[in-house]
Amino acid sequence: MLTWWRRVRVENEMLYLFLRRPVAQLAALAAFLSIMGALFAPLITPSNPYDLASFDILDSFLPPAWSDGGDPRFIIGTDDQGRDLYSSILYGTRLSLLIGLCSVAFAAVLGTALGVAAGYFGGRFDAVVMRIADVQLSLPAILTALLVDGVARGLLPRQQHEELLLVVLTVAIALSLWVDFARTARASTFVERNKEYVQAAEIMGLHPIRIMAVAILPNILGPLMVIGTVDLAVAILLEATLSFLGVGVPADQPSLGTLIDTGKDYMFSGEWWIVIFPAAMLISMIIAVNLLGDFFRAVLNPRLR
Amino acid sequence: MIGFVLRRLAQSVFVMLAVSLLAFAMFHYVGDPVEVMVGQETSIEDRERLREQLGLNDPVLTQYARFLGDLVTGNFGFSYRTRQPIGEMILSRMPATLELGFVSLLISLIIGIPAGIFTALRSGGLAAQTILVTTLVGISIPTFVIGLFLIYLFGVQLGWLPTYGRGDVVEIGWWKTSFASWSGLRALILPAITLGVYQLTLTMRLVRSEMQDVMNTDFIKFAIARGIDYRSVHYRHALRNSMVPVITIIGLQFGGIIAFSIVTESVFQWPGMGLLFLDSIRFVDIPVLSVYLVLIALIFVVINLIVDILYFVIDPRVRLKPEAG
């Protein structure tokens, strides 16, 4: 009964703060629109950019519909292959968000599990996990992701690598992010471990896994949520960067980073729309996620209000 | 003091051993060096002989020991792709990356620290709010987009600055520097800004939050209550105390800069280590990848070690705090 009441109060407080912050509302709206656009991309786009039959090379380099030489079929123009840019961007957003969310989810589960266990058991297990985290931290995220990708390239035969590219990419990004979760979860667990409710659960003879999952985890979710949001922005950024560098998503399934990479070659010859629109989409998505992260941080840390 | 340094040193050695093990595993299990070195028509016997010669039939532990020995003595082996010694390859690319990283770090500190102090002290003001919003945008724009935008504006539209390469470099011994020529300096501007923006926003936000934390402490409130003038409170008491964590981050940033220069170097075709690394990934040039991995980890670990020791020297609180975890 008590936890139920507490939860409602926290939720109301969050809602209250949310209603007082137009910036957070705007960010939430932008994030919502991106997610909706990504989810329903096939329904609200005129063509499927992954389907080779749906576009025509004769339509390539068409400028946005409102400018000279624009075609009303293509609202914001076409790329070098004649793909509708609007459709490509929504499909690209879909891919970017999917990879971002999956890798953060993977990193969160892995990092939180290791972190909570390390904080709860302490001792040798804790030392081992934290040393691994040290090693991981000595390699910047982008480097880890690139290395995992490079190794996968060497290990898997070419054909298989193409097929598994999205999985490899997700794992590569997740492996470079799990430490954030592990460290935060461990630090919070250290604090919770000695509180009465955990001791009570121990005296009741509950299994450690149950104590960690049912007692401790709900109480440390706050800071983890902040990390999750911030890391989602990082993951989207990493995916875009890797795709831009040409080691990310497969070439026939462009993500936003790939679109920018293709577009950059035409930027100098005046076809600015190919690079500007995907870049604007990518940046507004990351800004929205970062603003939401700031909001969560402010909600959880009263000192920042 | 000595105990602390030794403990940190042991930890660093452990990290390096782990990374080298990783590098060795990559080298050992990804691809077959013999396959890469020989041609199609080499007979199986020749291959076996080569395998024996290279010591690939030895126990794994022996091979790892040899790998470690080679790393320590600077014998890094040869690239699969170019057949050149890796040590030379990396060494010839290193000055470009280090110079680029150094200038970006400088930019991020020279602008980031004052901006952080300013926004902390005038947190309500319009100017400070504007700066804060700008940094959030700055943190959200991917490095490569910033680079492309700068190239478009200053390279293509205005035509003021070169958009790729290092310009004329001057050789001082084996170190090729862009600092010594006008065209080299000009070529450095755009990549350095591109690489510096992200670090700048980080520095600024960090200085700001540290400064705000310190301004909320009792000793600052007491100093203000005693009637010491604000200038002195801000710059002598608060700033000095908020600089300690900043040192740590600056140290860590340099490692981050070296890693992130991969992206910047790719955008500007800057002939540094990052570009070499990217090429090596595309061609699955495992020996180069593993040496690069060890090298970056080494840079990180050494910087971290120095920072921690500095920390220890500067901040007496660290010395008094019992080891946590």
Coordinates of C-alpha atoms in Angstrom, one line a residue, chain B:
Chain B
M1 CA 51.7 8.5 -1.0
I2 CA 54.0 5.7 -2.3
G3 CA 51.4 3.1 -1.4
F4 CA 48.8 4.9 -3.3
V5 CA 51.0 5.3 -6.4
L6 CA 52.0 1.7 -6.3
R7 CA 48.4 0.6 -6.0
R8 CA 47.4 2.8 -8.9
L9 CA 50.4 1.5 -10.9
A10 CA 49.4 -2.1 -10.3
Q11 CA 45.9 -1.3 -11.5
S12 CA 47.2 0.3 -14.6
V13 CA 49.4 -2.7 -15.4
F14 CA 46.4 -4.9 -14.9
V15 CA 44.4 -2.9 -17.4
M16 CA 47.2 -2.9 -19.9
L17 CA 47.6 -6.7 -19.5
A18 CA 43.9 -7.2 -20.1
V19 CA 43.9 -5.0 -23.2
S20 CA 47.0 -6.7 -24.6
L21 CA 45.2 -10.1 -24.0
L22 CA 42.3 -8.7 -26.0
A23 CA 44.6 -7.5 -28.7
F24 CA 46.3 -10.9 -28.8
A25 CA 43.0 -12.7 -28.9
M26 CA 42.0 -10.6 -31.9
F27 CA 45.3 -11.2 -33.6
H28 CA 45.2 -14.9 -32.8
Y29 CA 41.7 -15.9 -33.5
V30 CA 40.6 -13.5 -36.3
G31 CA 41.8 -14.5 -39.7
D32 CA 44.8 -16.7 -40.4
P33 CA 48.1 -14.8 -40.8
V34 CA 49.5 -17.6 -43.0
E35 CA 46.6 -17.3 -45.4
V36 CA 47.2 -13.6 -45.7
M37 CA 50.9 -13.9 -46.2
V38 CA 51.1 -16.5 -48.9
G39 CA 49.8 -16.7 -52.4
Q40 CA 47.3 -19.1 -53.9
E41 CA 49.9 -21.4 -55.3
T42 CA 51.8 -22.0 -52.1
S43 CA 51.8 -25.7 -51.3
I44 CA 50.5 -27.1 -48.0
E45 CA 54.0 -28.1 -47.0
D46 CA 55.3 -24.5 -47.5
R47 CA 52.4 -23.2 -45.5
E48 CA 53.1 -25.6 -42.7
R49 CA 56.8 -24.6 -42.7
L50 CA 55.8 -20.9 -42.6
R51 CA 53.4 -21.7 -39.8
E52 CA 56.2 -23.4 -37.9
Q53 CA 58.6 -20.5 -38.6
L54 CA 56.2 -18.0 -37.3
G55 CA 55.7 -20.0 -34.2
L56 CA 52.0 -20.4 -34.8
N57 CA 52.2 -24.0 -33.7
D58 CA 53.5 -23.2 -30.2
P59 CA 51.2 -23.3 -27.2
V60 CA 48.9 -20.3 -26.9
L61 CA 50.5 -19.1 -23.7
T62 CA 54.0 -19.1 -25.3
Q63 CA 52.6 -17.1 -28.2
Y64 CA 51.0 -14.6 -25.9
A65 CA 54.2 -14.2 -24.0
R66 CA 56.0 -13.6 -27.2
F67 CA 53.3 -11.1 -28.3
L68 CA 53.8 -9.2 -25.0
G69 CA 57.6 -9.3 -25.4
D70 CA 57.3 -7.9 -28.9
L71 CA 54.9 -5.1 -27.7
V72 CA 57.2 -4.1 -24.9
T73 CA 60.3 -4.1 -27.1
G74 CA 58.5 -2.1 -29.8
N75 CA 58.5 -4.9 -32.3
F76 CA 54.9 -4.5 -33.6
G77 CA 55.1 -6.7 -36.7
F78 CA 53.9 -6.0 -40.2
S79 CA 50.6 -4.8 -41.6
Y80 CA 48.7 -7.3 -43.7
R81 CA 47.7 -4.6 -46.1
T82 CA 50.8 -2.6 -46.8
R83 CA 53.5 -5.1 -45.6
Q84 CA 55.2 -2.2 -43.8
P85 CA 56.3 -2.4 -40.2
I86 CA 53.4 -1.2 -38.0
G87 CA 55.6 0.8 -35.7
E88 CA 56.7 3.0 -38.5
M89 CA 53.2 3.3 -39.9
I90 CA 51.8 4.5 -36.7
L91 CA 54.7 6.6 -35.7
S92 CA 54.6 8.5 -39.0
R93 CA 50.9 9.2 -38.5
M94 CA 51.1 10.1 -34.9
P95 CA 52.3 13.8 -35.1
A96 CA 49.3 14.7 -37.2
T97 CA 46.8 13.3 -34.7
L98 CA 48.6 14.7 -31.6
E99 CA 48.9 18.2 -33.1
L100 CA 45.2 18.1 -34.0
G101 CA 44.2 16.8 -30.6
F102 CA 46.4 19.3 -28.8
V103 CA 44.9 22.3 -30.6
S104 CA 41.3 21.1 -30.1
L105 CA 42.0 20.6 -26.4
L106 CA 43.4 24.1 -26.2
I107 CA 40.3 25.5 -27.9
S108 CA 38.0 23.6 -25.6
L109 CA 39.8 24.8 -22.5
I110 CA 40.3 28.5 -23.5
I111 CA 36.7 28.9 -24.3
G112 CA 35.1 26.2 -22.1
I113 CA 36.5 27.2 -18.7
P114 CA 35.6 31.0 -18.8
A115 CA 32.2 30.1 -20.3
G116 CA 31.6 27.6 -17.5
I117 CA 32.5 30.1 -14.8
F118 CA 30.4 32.8 -16.4
T119 CA 27.3 30.6 -16.7
A120 CA 27.7 29.4 -13.1
L121 CA 27.9 32.9 -11.7
R122 CA 25.2 34.4 -13.8
S123 CA 23.0 31.4 -14.0
G124 CA 19.8 33.4 -14.2
G125 CA 20.9 35.8 -16.9
L126 CA 19.8 35.8 -20.5
A127 CA 23.4 35.5 -21.8
A128 CA 24.1 32.5 -19.6
Q129 CA 20.8 30.8 -20.6
T130 CA 21.7 31.3 -24.3
I131 CA 25.1 29.8 -23.8
L132 CA 23.5 26.8 -22.0
V133 CA 21.0 26.2 -24.8
T134 CA 23.8 26.5 -27.3
T135 CA 25.9 23.9 -25.5
L136 CA 23.0 21.4 -25.5
V137 CA 22.7 21.9 -29.2
G138 CA 26.5 21.6 -29.5
I139 CA 26.5 18.3 -27.6
S140 CA 23.7 17.0 -29.8
I141 CA 25.2 17.7 -33.2
P142 CA 27.4 14.8 -34.4
T143 CA 31.0 15.7 -35.0
F144 CA 30.8 14.7 -38.6
V145 CA 27.9 17.0 -39.2
I146 CA 29.8 19.9 -37.6
G147 CA 32.7 19.2 -39.9
L148 CA 30.6 19.0 -43.0
F149 CA 28.9 22.3 -42.1
L150 CA 32.2 24.0 -41.5
I151 CA 33.6 22.7 -44.8
Y152 CA 30.5 23.9 -46.6
L153 CA 30.6 27.4 -45.0
F154 CA 34.3 28.3 -44.8
G155 CA 35.6 26.0 -47.5
V156 CA 33.0 26.0 -50.2
Q157 CA 30.9 29.1 -49.8
L158 CA 33.4 31.6 -48.5
G159 CA 36.5 29.8 -49.8
W160 CA 38.6 31.0 -46.9
L161 CA 40.1 27.8 -45.6
P162 CA 41.4 24.5 -47.0
T163 CA 39.0 21.6 -46.4
Y164 CA 41.3 18.6 -46.5
G165 CA 44.8 17.4 -45.7
R166 CA 47.4 19.1 -43.6
G167 CA 48.8 21.7 -45.9
D168 CA 52.6 22.1 -46.0
V169 CA 54.3 20.2 -43.3
V170 CA 57.8 20.9 -42.0
E171 CA 60.0 18.0 -40.9
I172 CA 61.7 18.3 -37.5
G173 CA 63.5 15.0 -37.3
W174 CA 60.8 12.4 -37.9
W175 CA 58.1 14.7 -36.6
K176 CA 56.2 16.4 -39.3
T177 CA 54.6 19.5 -38.0
S178 CA 51.9 21.8 -39.4
F179 CA 52.7 24.5 -36.9
A180 CA 55.7 25.8 -38.8
S181 CA 54.0 26.8 -42.0
W182 CA 51.2 29.2 -42.9
S183 CA 49.3 26.7 -45.0
G184 CA 49.7 24.1 -42.3
L185 CA 48.2 26.3 -39.7
R186 CA 45.4 27.3 -42.0
A187 CA 44.6 23.6 -42.7
L188 CA 44.5 23.0 -38.9
I189 CA 41.8 25.5 -38.1
L190 CA 38.6 23.7 -39.3
P191 CA 39.5 20.1 -38.1
A192 CA 40.6 21.5 -34.8
I193 CA 37.3 23.4 -34.3
T194 CA 35.3 20.4 -35.4
L195 CA 37.0 18.1 -32.9
G196 CA 37.0 20.8 -30.2
V197 CA 33.3 21.7 -30.1
Y198 CA 32.1 18.5 -28.3
Q199 CA 34.9 18.7 -25.8
L200 CA 34.2 22.4 -25.3
T201 CA 30.6 21.8 -24.3
L202 CA 31.7 19.1 -22.0
T203 CA 34.3 21.3 -20.3
M204 CA 31.9 24.1 -20.0
R205 CA 29.1 22.0 -18.4
L206 CA 31.6 20.4 -16.0
V207 CA 33.1 23.7 -14.9
R208 CA 29.7 25.1 -14.5
S209 CA 28.3 22.3 -12.3
E210 CA 31.5 22.1 -10.2
M211 CA 31.5 25.9 -9.7
Q212 CA 27.8 25.8 -8.7
D213 CA 28.4 23.0 -6.2
V214 CA 31.2 24.9 -4.6
M215 CA 29.2 28.1 -4.5
N216 CA 26.6 26.3 -2.5
T217 CA 29.1 25.1 0.2
D218 CA 29.1 26.6 3.7
F219 CA 32.6 28.0 3.4
I220 CA 31.6 30.2 0.4
K221 CA 28.5 31.3 2.2
F222 CA 30.6 32.2 5.2
A223 CA 33.1 34.1 3.1
I224 CA 30.3 36.1 1.6
A225 CA 28.8 36.7 5.0
R226 CA 32.2 37.9 6.2
G227 CA 31.9 40.6 3.6
I228 CA 34.8 39.5 1.4
D229 CA 34.2 41.1 -2.0
Y230 CA 32.6 38.9 -4.6
R231 CA 35.5 39.0 -6.9
S232 CA 37.7 37.4 -4.4
V233 CA 35.1 34.9 -3.3
H234 CA 34.5 33.8 -6.9
Y235 CA 38.0 33.6 -8.2
R236 CA 40.1 32.9 -5.2
H237 CA 37.9 30.6 -3.1
A238 CA 35.4 29.1 -5.5
L239 CA 37.3 28.7 -8.7
R240 CA 40.3 27.1 -7.1
N241 CA 38.2 24.5 -5.4
S242 CA 36.2 23.6 -8.5
M243 CA 39.3 23.1 -10.6
V244 CA 40.2 19.7 -9.1
P245 CA 37.6 17.6 -10.9
V246 CA 38.2 19.6 -14.0
I247 CA 41.7 18.4 -14.2
T248 CA 40.5 14.8 -14.2
I249 CA 38.1 15.4 -17.0
I250 CA 40.7 17.3 -19.1
G251 CA 43.0 14.3 -18.7
L252 CA 40.2 11.9 -19.8
Q253 CA 39.3 14.3 -22.6
F254 CA 42.6 14.0 -24.3
G255 CA 42.1 10.3 -24.7
G256 CA 38.6 10.9 -26.0
I257 CA 40.0 13.5 -28.4
I258 CA 42.4 11.0 -29.8
A259 CA 39.6 8.5 -30.3
F260 CA 37.1 10.9 -31.7
S261 CA 39.8 12.3 -34.1
I262 CA 38.9 9.1 -36.1
V263 CA 35.7 10.8 -37.2
T264 CA 37.3 14.3 -37.8
E265 CA 40.2 12.8 -39.7
S266 CA 37.8 10.9 -41.9
V267 CA 35.8 14.1 -42.7
F268 CA 38.9 16.2 -43.4
Q269 CA 41.1 13.4 -44.9
W270 CA 43.6 14.3 -42.1
P271 CA 46.5 11.9 -42.5
G272 CA 46.6 10.8 -38.8
M273 CA 46.3 7.6 -36.8
G274 CA 42.5 7.7 -37.0
L275 CA 42.4 7.5 -40.7
L276 CA 45.0 4.6 -40.6
F277 CA 42.7 2.9 -38.1
L278 CA 39.6 3.3 -40.3
D279 CA 41.5 1.9 -43.4
S280 CA 42.7 -1.0 -41.3
I281 CA 39.1 -1.8 -40.2
R282 CA 37.9 -1.8 -43.8
F283 CA 40.6 -4.1 -44.9
V284 CA 40.5 -6.2 -41.7
D285 CA 44.1 -5.5 -41.1
I286 CA 44.1 -7.1 -37.7
P287 CA 47.8 -6.6 -36.7
V288 CA 47.4 -2.8 -37.1
L289 CA 44.1 -2.9 -35.2
S290 CA 45.5 -4.7 -32.3
V291 CA 48.6 -2.5 -32.0
Y292 CA 46.3 0.6 -32.3
L293 CA 44.1 -0.8 -29.5
V294 CA 47.1 -1.3 -27.2
L295 CA 48.4 2.1 -28.0
I296 CA 45.2 4.0 -27.3
A297 CA 44.7 2.1 -24.1
L298 CA 48.3 3.0 -23.1
I299 CA 47.7 6.7 -23.7
F300 CA 44.5 6.5 -21.7
V301 CA 46.0 4.6 -18.8
V302 CA 49.1 6.8 -18.6
I303 CA 47.0 10.0 -18.6
N304 CA 44.7 8.5 -16.0
L305 CA 47.6 7.6 -13.8
I306 CA 49.1 11.1 -14.1
V307 CA 45.8 12.7 -13.3
D308 CA 45.2 10.5 -10.3
I309 CA 48.6 11.3 -8.9
L310 CA 48.1 15.0 -9.6
Y311 CA 44.8 14.7 -7.8
F312 CA 46.5 13.2 -4.9
V313 CA 49.0 15.9 -4.7
I314 CA 46.6 18.8 -5.2
D315 CA 43.6 17.7 -3.1
P316 CA 44.3 16.7 0.5
R317 CA 40.7 15.3 0.8
V318 CA 41.6 12.4 -1.5
R319 CA 44.4 11.5 0.8
L320 CA 42.1 11.4 3.8
K321 CA 39.2 9.6 2.2
P322 CA 39.3 5.8 2.7
E323 CA 39.6 3.8 -0.4
A324 CA 36.1 3.3 -1.8
G325 CA 35.7 0.1 -3.8

